[in-house]
Coordinates of C-alpha atoms and ligand atoms in Angstrom, one line a residue:
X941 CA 104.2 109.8 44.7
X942 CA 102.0 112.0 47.1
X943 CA 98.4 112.6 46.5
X944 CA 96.6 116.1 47.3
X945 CA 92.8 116.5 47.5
X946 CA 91.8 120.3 47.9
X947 CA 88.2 121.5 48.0
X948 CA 86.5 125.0 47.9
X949 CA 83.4 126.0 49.2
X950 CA 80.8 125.1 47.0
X951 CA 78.8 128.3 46.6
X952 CA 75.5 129.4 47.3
X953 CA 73.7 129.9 44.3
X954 CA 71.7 132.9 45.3
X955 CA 74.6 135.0 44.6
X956 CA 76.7 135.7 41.7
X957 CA 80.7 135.6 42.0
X958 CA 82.3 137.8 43.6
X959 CA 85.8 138.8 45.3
X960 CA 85.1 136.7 48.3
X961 CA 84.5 133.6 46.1
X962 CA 87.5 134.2 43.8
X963 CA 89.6 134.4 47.0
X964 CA 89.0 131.2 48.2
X965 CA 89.1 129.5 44.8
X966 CA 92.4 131.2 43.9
X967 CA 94.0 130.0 47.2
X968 CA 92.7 126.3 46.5
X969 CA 93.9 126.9 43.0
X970 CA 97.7 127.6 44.4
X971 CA 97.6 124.7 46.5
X972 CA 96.5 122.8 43.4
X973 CA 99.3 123.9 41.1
X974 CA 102.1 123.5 43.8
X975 CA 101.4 119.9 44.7
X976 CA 100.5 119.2 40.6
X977 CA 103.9 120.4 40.7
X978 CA 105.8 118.8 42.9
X979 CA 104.6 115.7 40.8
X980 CA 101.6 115.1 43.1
X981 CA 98.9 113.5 42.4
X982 CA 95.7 116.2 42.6
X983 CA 92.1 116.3 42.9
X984 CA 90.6 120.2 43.0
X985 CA 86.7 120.0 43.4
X986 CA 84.7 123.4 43.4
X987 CA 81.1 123.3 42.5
X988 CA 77.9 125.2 43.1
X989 CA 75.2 124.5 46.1
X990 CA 71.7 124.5 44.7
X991 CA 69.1 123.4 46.8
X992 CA 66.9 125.3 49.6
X993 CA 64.0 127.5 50.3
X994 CA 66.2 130.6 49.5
X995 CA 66.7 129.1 45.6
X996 CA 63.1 128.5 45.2
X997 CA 62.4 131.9 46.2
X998 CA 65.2 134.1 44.1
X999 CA 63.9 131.7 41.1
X1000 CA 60.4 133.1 41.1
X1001 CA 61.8 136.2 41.5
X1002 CA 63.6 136.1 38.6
X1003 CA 60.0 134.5 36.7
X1004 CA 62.5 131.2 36.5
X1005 CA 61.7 127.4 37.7
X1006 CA 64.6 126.4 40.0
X1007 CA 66.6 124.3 37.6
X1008 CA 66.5 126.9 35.1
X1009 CA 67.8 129.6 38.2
X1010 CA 70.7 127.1 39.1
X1011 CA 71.8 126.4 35.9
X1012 CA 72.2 129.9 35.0
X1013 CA 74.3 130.6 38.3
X1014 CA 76.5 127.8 38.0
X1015 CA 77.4 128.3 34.5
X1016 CA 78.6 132.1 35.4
X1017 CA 80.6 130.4 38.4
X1018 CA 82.0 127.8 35.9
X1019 CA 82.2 131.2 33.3
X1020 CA 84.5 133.1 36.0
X1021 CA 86.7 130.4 37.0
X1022 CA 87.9 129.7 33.3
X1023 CA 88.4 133.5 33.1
X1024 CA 90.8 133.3 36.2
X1025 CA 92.0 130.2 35.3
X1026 CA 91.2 128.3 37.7
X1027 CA 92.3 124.3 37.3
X1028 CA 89.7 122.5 39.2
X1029 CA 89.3 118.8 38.4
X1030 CA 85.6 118.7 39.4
X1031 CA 82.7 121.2 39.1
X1032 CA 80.2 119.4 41.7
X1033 CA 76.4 120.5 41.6
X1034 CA 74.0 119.8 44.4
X1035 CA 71.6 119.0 41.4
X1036 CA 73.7 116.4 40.0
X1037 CA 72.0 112.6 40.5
X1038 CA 75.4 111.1 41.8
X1039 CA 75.2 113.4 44.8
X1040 CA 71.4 113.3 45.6
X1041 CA 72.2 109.2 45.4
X1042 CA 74.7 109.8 47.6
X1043 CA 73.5 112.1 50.1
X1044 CA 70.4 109.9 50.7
X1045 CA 72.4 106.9 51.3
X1046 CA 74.3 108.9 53.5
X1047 CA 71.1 109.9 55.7
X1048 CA 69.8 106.5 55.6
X1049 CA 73.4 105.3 57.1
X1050 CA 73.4 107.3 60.3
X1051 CA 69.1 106.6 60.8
X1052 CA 70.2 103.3 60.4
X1053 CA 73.2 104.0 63.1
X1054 CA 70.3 105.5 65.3
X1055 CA 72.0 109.2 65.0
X1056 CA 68.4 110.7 63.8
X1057 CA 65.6 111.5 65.6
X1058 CA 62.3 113.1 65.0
X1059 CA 61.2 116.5 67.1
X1060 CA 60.1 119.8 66.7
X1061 CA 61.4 122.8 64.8
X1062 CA 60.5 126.1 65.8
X1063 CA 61.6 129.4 64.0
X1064 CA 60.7 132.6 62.3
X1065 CA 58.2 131.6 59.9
X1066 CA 56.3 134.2 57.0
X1067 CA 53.0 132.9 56.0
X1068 CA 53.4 134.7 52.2
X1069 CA 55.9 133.6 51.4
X1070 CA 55.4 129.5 53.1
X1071 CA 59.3 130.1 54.4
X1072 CA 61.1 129.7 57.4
X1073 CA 63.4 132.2 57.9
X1074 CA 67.2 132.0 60.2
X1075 CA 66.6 133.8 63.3
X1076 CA 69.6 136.0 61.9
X1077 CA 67.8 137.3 59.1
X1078 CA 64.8 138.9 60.9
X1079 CA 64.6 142.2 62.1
X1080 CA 62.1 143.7 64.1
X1081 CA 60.3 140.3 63.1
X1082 CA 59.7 141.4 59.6
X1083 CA 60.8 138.9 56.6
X1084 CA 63.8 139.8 54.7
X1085 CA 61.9 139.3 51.1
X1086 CA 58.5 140.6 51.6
X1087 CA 58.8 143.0 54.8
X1088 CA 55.5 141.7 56.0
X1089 CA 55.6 140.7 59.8
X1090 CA 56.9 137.3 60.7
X1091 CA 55.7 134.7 62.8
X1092 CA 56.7 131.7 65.5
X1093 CA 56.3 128.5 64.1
X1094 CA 56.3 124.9 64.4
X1095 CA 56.8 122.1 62.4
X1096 CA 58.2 118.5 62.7
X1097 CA 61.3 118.2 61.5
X1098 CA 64.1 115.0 62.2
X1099 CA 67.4 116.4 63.7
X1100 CA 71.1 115.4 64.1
X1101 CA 72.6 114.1 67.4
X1102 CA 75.4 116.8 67.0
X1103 CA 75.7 117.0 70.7
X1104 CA 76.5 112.9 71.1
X1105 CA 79.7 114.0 69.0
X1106 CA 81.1 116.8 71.4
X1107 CA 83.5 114.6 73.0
X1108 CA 84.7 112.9 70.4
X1109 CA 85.6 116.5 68.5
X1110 CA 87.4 118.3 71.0
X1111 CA 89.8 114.9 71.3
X1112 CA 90.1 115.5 67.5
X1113 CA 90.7 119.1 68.4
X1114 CA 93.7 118.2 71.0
X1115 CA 95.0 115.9 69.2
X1116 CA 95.7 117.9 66.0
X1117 CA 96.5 121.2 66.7
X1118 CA 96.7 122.5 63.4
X1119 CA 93.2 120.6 62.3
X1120 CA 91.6 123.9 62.1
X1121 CA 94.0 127.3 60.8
X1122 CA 94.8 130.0 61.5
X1123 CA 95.5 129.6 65.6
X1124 CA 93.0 132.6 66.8
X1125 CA 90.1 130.3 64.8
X1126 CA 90.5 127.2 66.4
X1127 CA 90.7 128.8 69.8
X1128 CA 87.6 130.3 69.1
X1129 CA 86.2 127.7 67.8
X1130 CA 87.3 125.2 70.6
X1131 CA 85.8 127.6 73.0
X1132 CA 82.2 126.9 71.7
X1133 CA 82.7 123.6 71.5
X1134 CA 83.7 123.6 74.7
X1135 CA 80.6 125.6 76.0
X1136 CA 78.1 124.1 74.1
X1137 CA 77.1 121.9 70.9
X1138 CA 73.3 121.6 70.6
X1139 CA 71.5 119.1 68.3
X1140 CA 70.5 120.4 64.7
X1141 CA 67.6 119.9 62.6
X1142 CA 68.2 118.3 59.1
X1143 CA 64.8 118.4 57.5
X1144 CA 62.6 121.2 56.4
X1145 CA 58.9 119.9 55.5
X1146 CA 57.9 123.2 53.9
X1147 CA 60.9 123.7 51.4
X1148 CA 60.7 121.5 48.0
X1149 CA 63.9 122.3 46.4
X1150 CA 66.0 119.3 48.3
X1151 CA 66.7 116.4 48.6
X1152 CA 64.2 114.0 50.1
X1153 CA 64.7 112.5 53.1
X1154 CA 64.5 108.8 52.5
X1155 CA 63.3 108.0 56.2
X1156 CA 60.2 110.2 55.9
X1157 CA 59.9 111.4 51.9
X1158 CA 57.6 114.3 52.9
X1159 CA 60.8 115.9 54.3
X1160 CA 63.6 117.3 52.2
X1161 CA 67.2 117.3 53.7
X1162 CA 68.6 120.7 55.1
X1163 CA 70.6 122.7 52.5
X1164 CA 73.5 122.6 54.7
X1165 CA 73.5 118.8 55.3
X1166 CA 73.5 118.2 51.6
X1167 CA 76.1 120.7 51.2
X1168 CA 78.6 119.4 53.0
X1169 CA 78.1 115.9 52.0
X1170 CA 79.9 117.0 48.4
X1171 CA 83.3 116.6 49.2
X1172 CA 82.7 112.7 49.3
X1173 CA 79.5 112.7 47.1
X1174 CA 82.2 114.1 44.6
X1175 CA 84.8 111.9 44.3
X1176 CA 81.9 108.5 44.5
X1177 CA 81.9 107.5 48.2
X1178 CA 81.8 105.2 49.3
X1179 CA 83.0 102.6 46.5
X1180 CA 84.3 105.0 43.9
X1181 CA 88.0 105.0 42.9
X1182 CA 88.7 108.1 43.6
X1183 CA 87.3 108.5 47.2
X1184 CA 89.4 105.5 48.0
X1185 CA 92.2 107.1 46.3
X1186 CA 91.9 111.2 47.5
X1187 CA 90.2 111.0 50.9
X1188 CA 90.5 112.1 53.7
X1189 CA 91.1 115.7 52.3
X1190 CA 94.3 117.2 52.7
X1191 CA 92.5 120.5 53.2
X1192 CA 89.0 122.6 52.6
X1193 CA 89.8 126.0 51.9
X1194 CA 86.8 128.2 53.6
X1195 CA 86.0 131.6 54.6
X1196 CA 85.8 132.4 58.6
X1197 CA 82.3 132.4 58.5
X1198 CA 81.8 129.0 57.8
X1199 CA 84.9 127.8 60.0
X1200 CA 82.1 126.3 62.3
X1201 CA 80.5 124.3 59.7
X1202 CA 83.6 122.9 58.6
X1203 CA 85.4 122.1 61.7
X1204 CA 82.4 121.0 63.8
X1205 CA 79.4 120.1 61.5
X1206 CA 81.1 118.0 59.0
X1207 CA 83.3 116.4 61.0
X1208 CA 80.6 114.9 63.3
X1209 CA 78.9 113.8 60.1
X1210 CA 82.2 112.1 59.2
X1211 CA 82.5 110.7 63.0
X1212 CA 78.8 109.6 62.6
X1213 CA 78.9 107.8 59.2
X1214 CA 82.7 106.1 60.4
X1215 CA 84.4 108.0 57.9
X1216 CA 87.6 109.1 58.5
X1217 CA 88.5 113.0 58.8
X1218 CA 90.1 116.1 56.5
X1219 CA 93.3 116.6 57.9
X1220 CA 93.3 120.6 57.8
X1221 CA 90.3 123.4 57.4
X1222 CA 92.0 126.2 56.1
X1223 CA 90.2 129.3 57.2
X1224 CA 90.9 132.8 55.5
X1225 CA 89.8 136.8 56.5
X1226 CA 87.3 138.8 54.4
X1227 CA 88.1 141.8 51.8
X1228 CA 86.8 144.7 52.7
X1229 CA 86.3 147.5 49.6
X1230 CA 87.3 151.0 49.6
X1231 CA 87.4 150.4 53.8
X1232 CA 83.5 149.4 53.4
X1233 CA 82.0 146.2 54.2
X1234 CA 80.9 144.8 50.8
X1235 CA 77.3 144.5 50.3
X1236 CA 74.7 144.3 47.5
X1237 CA 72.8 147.6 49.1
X1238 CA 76.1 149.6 48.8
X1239 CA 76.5 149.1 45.1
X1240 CA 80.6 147.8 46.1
X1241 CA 80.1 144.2 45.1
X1242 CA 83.4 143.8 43.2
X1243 CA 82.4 141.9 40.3
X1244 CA 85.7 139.4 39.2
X1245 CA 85.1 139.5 35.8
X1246 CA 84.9 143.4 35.6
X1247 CA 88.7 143.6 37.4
X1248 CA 89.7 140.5 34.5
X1249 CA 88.9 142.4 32.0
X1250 CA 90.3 145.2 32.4
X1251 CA 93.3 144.2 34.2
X1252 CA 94.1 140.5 33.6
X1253 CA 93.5 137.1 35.3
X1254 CA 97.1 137.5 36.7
X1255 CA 97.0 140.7 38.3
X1256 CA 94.0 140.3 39.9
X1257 CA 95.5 136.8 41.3
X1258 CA 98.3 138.3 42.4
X1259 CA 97.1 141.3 44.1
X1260 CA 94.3 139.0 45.9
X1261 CA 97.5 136.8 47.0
X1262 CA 99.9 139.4 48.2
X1263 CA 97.7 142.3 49.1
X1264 CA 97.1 140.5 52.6
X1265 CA 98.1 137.6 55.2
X1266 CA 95.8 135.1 54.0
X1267 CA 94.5 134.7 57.5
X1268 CA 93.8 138.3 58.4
X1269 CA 91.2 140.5 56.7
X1270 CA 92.1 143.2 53.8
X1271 CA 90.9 146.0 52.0
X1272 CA 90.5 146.0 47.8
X1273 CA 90.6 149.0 45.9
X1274 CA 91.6 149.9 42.4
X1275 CA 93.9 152.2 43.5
X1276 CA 95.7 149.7 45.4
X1277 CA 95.6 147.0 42.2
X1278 CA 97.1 149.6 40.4
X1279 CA 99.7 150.6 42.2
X1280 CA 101.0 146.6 42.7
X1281 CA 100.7 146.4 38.9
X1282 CA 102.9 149.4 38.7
X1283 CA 105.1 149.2 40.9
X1284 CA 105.7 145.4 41.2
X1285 CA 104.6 143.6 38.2
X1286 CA 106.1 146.0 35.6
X1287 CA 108.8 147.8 37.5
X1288 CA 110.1 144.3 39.1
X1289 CA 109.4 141.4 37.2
X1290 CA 108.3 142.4 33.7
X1291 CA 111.3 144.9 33.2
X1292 CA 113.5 142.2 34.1
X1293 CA 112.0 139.6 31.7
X1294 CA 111.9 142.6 29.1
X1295 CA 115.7 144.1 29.9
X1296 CA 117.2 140.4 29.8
X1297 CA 115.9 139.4 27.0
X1298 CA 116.6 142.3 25.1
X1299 CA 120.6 142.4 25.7
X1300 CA 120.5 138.5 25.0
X1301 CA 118.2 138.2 22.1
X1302 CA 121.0 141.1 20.5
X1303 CA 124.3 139.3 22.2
X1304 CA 125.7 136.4 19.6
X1305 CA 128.0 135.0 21.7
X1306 CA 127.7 131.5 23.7
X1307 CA 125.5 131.9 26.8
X1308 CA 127.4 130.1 29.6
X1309 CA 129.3 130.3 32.3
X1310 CA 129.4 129.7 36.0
X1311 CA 126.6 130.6 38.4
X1312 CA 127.3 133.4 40.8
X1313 CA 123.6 134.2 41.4
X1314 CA 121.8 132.5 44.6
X1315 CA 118.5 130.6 43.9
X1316 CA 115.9 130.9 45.2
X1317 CA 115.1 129.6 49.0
X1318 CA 112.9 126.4 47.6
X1319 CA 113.0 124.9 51.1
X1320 CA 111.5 128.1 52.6
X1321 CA 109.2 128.3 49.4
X1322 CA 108.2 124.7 50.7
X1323 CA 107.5 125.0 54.0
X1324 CA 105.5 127.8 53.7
X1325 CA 103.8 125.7 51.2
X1326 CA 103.4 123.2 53.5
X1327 CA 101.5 125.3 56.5
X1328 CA 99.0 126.5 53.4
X1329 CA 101.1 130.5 53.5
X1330 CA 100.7 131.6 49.9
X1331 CA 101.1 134.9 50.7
X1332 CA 104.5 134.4 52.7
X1333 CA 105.4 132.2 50.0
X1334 CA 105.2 134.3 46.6
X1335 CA 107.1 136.8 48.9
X1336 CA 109.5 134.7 48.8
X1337 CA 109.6 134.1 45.6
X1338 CA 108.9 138.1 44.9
X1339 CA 112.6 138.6 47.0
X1340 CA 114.0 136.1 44.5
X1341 CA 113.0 138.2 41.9
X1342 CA 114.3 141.5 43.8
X1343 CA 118.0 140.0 44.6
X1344 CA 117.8 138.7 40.7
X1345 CA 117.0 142.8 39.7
X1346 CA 119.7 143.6 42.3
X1347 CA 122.2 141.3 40.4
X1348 CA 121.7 143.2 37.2
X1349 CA 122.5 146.6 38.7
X1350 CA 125.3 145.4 39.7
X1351 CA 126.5 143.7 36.9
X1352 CA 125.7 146.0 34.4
X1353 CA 125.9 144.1 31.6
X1354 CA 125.1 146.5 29.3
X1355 CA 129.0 147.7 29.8
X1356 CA 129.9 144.0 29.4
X1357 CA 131.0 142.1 26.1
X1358 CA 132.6 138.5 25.4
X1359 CA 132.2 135.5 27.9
X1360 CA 132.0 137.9 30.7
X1361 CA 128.7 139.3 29.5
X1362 CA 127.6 135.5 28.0
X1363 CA 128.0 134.9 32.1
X1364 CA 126.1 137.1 33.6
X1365 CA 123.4 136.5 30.8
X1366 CA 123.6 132.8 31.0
X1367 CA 122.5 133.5 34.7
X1368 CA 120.1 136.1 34.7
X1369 CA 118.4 133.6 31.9
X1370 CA 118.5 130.6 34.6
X1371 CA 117.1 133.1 37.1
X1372 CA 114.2 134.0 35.0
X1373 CA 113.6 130.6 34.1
X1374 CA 113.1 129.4 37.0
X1375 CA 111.0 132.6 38.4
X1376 CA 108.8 131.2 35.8
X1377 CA 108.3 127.7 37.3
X1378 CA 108.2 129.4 41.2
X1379 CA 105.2 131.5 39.5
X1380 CA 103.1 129.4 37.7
X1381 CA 100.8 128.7 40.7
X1382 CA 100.2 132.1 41.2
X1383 CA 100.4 133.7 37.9
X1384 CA 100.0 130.4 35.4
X1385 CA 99.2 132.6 32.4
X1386 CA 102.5 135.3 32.6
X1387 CA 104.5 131.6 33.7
X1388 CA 103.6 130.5 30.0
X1389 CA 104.2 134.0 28.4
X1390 CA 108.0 134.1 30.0
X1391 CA 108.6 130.5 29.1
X1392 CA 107.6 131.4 25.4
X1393 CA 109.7 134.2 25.0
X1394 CA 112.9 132.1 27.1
X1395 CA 112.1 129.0 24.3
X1396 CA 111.9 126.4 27.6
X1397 CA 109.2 123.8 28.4
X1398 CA 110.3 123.2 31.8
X1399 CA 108.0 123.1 34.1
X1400 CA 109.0 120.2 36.8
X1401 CA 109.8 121.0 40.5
X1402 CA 113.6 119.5 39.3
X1403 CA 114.0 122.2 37.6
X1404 CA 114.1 124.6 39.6
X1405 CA 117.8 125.3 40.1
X1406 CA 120.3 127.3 38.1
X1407 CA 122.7 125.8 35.2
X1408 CA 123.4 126.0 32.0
X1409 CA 120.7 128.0 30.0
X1410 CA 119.4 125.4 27.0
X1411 CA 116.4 127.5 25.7
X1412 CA 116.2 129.8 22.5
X1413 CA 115.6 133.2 23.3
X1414 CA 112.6 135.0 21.8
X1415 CA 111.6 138.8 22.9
X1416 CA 108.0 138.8 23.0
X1417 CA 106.1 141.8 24.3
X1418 CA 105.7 143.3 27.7
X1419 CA 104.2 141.0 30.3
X1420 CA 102.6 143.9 32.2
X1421 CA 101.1 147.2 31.0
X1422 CA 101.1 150.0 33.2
X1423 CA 98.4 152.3 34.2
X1424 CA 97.4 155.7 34.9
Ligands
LIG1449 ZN1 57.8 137.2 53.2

């Protein structure tokens, strides 16, 4: 039996959900159900990231003391996950004790290994508010939070030997072609390696929402160092059971933007502490909405829980999944949700469950016969599976779905009586039952609804191929509502 360890980002608490997050965690969340399906063995972490200047300063804004800021943010995060059904195993926090243990030991291994030195950092620093502030942030060397003017500063700070590692990761790079996705990234990526990889400062003396730095406790650990440490800190490194049983990762699903972190940061952190490597970073395109870039300032934040409910967990999974290439960037807008739920979750795949049901829940005769209906092309399904495609992959299974409507219309059953019409309903049953396994990664809640109404339990990747129908047939109500 196979094991599958799948990570998310864990996200920045200084914002609140949002499509981009529930992108990433749905995709994970796939990946998650197909592999617990297959029989694997599964670990999905997601989690929150806590500490940092940035934290301290949105909690006084909001008159809170950090913890209290955090807390609040990471129970929406863990609020909008149940509501999308999300089927994590672990829900890290940067604030929980297990990983500051961890991430300390961690930094005191690679001082010990000699990769940490102490030098200068120099940056954007505003005297207000005692921050230092990413030279991306500043324009026209005014600070983001307070608009007062900025200035150069100094401080000492312990960095990384990121640049002793450059070798080492473009071998890693050649030698696993796939160990960043899609192809354009890791050319692009492999390009700045190849032009340059500069040290990087780990400690910030001024900020006091971290981790201290156990070489030098007037330091706190950079939030990005800690960050990335969770995808071991989580699963007990370096004696816990389940780090010996789940790592290396079998992929961290991440937006572009932090492709670099991912392919480059952490794994010279691995390379540094002798820790072996993820196998794949899996990194996907942004969502645009209503053609605009999404940003607090334009009011077009698309707020998950506002699409749940008044849609439903499942289409808004689905139309995240099939609405674009996972790798390229897309464009969300109601109009477009709405017309997927119209015209392919009611008119394809809820009509069917609703028409099938209906002639077989009034037909008394026996259900059987043989199978003249072609399944579904698991192999394909697997494959694409396999290279992380969930879009190609509940195409595939949408096709099934299409050829199983095309069977119907030409069938007609309705015109059909005796073993002729238990035949075709015998198969159209099978077909639906197992349209219900293919979906439950993608849509887990309608999977459950179309199992209850076909009176099956079946749920195992065996299953998916077409026999004799065993289930008791119940017509429950429409899966999918249409809109205006
Ligand atoms: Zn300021």
């Amino acid at each position: 039996m196979g094991k599958f360890y799948v990570t998310t980002p864990i996200y920045y608490v200084t914002a609140k959900p949002h499509i981009g997050h529930a992108y990433t965690t749905v995709i994970a969340d796939i990946l998650a159900r197909w592999h617990r399906l297959k029989g694997e063995k599964v670990f999905f972490l997601t989690g929150t990231d806590e500490h940092g200047g940035k934290v301290e300063k949105y909690a006084a804004d909001a008159g809170k003391s950090p913890k209290e800021f955090v807390d609040d943010v990471a129970n929406s995060y863990k609020f909008a996950w149940d509501s999308l059904n999300i089927s994590y195993d672990k829900f890290i926090r940067t604030t929980d004790k297990e990983h500051e243990v961890a991430v300390q030991r961690f930094a005191n291994l690679i001082w010990d290994n000699g990769d940490i030195y102490k030098s200068k950092y120099e940056g954007w620093y505003c005297l207000p508010d005692e921050t230092f502030i990413p030279d991306s942030e500043i324009t026209d060397e005014k600070c983001p939070y307070c608009g007062r003017p900025v200035q150069r500063l100094q401080e000492d700070a312990f960095f990384f030997s990121l640049s002793r590692y450059r070798e080492p990761l473009l071998r890693v790079f050649d030698e696993n072609k796939t160990f960043l996705m899609p192809k354009s990234r890791y050319n692009e990526i492999l390009n700045r390696l190849n032009d340059e990889l500069k040290d990087l400062d780990i400690t910030r003396k001024s900020v006091k929402w971290g981790i201290q730095f156990p070489p030098s406790p007037d330091h706190t650990i950079y939030v990005w160092f800690d960050a990335l440490l969770n995808y071991i800190s989580a699963l007990g490194w370096p004696d816990g059971e389940n780090f010996k049983e789940f790592w290396p990762a079998d992929v961290h699903v991440v937006g572009k933007e932090i492709a670099w972190f991912h392919s480059v940061i952490w794994p010279a952190m691995l390379l540094a502490g002798d820790i072996s490597l993820p196998k794949a970073v899996l990194s996907h395109g942004w969502w645009t909405v209503d053609g605009k870039k999404m940003s607090k300032s334009l009011g077009n934040v698309v707020d998950p829980m506002d699409i749940i409910k008044r849609y439903s967990e499942d289409a808004f999974r689905y139309f995240l999944i099939k609405e674009k290439p996972i790798w390229e960037d897309g464009d969300f807008s109601e109009k477009a949700l709405v017309s997927r739920i119209n015209g392919e979750l009611v008119a394809d795949l809820g009509n069917l469950v609703s028409r099938v049901l209906t002639l077989a829940s009034r037909y008394k005769g026996e259900i059987a016969g043989d199978i003249d209906l072609e399944n579904a092309d698991i192999d394909k399904i697997s494959s694409l599976f396999d290279s992380f495609d969930v879009t190609g992959a509940l195409e595939e299974v949408w096709k099934f779905i299409r050829s199983v409507n095309k069977y119907i219309n030409d069938k007609e059953p309705w015109k059909l009586e005796g073993a002729e019409l238990g035949r075709v309903l015998n198969n159209s049953l099978e077909a639906i039952r197992v349209i219900a396994i293919l979906l439950e990664p993608f849509m887990p809640a309608s999977a459950v609804k179309i199992r209850e109404q076909l009176g099956v339990r079946e749920t195992k990747f065996s299953d998916i191929k077409l026999s004799t129908f065993n289930g008791s047939v119940k017509r429950g109500e429409n899966l999918f509502k249409k809109y205006d």
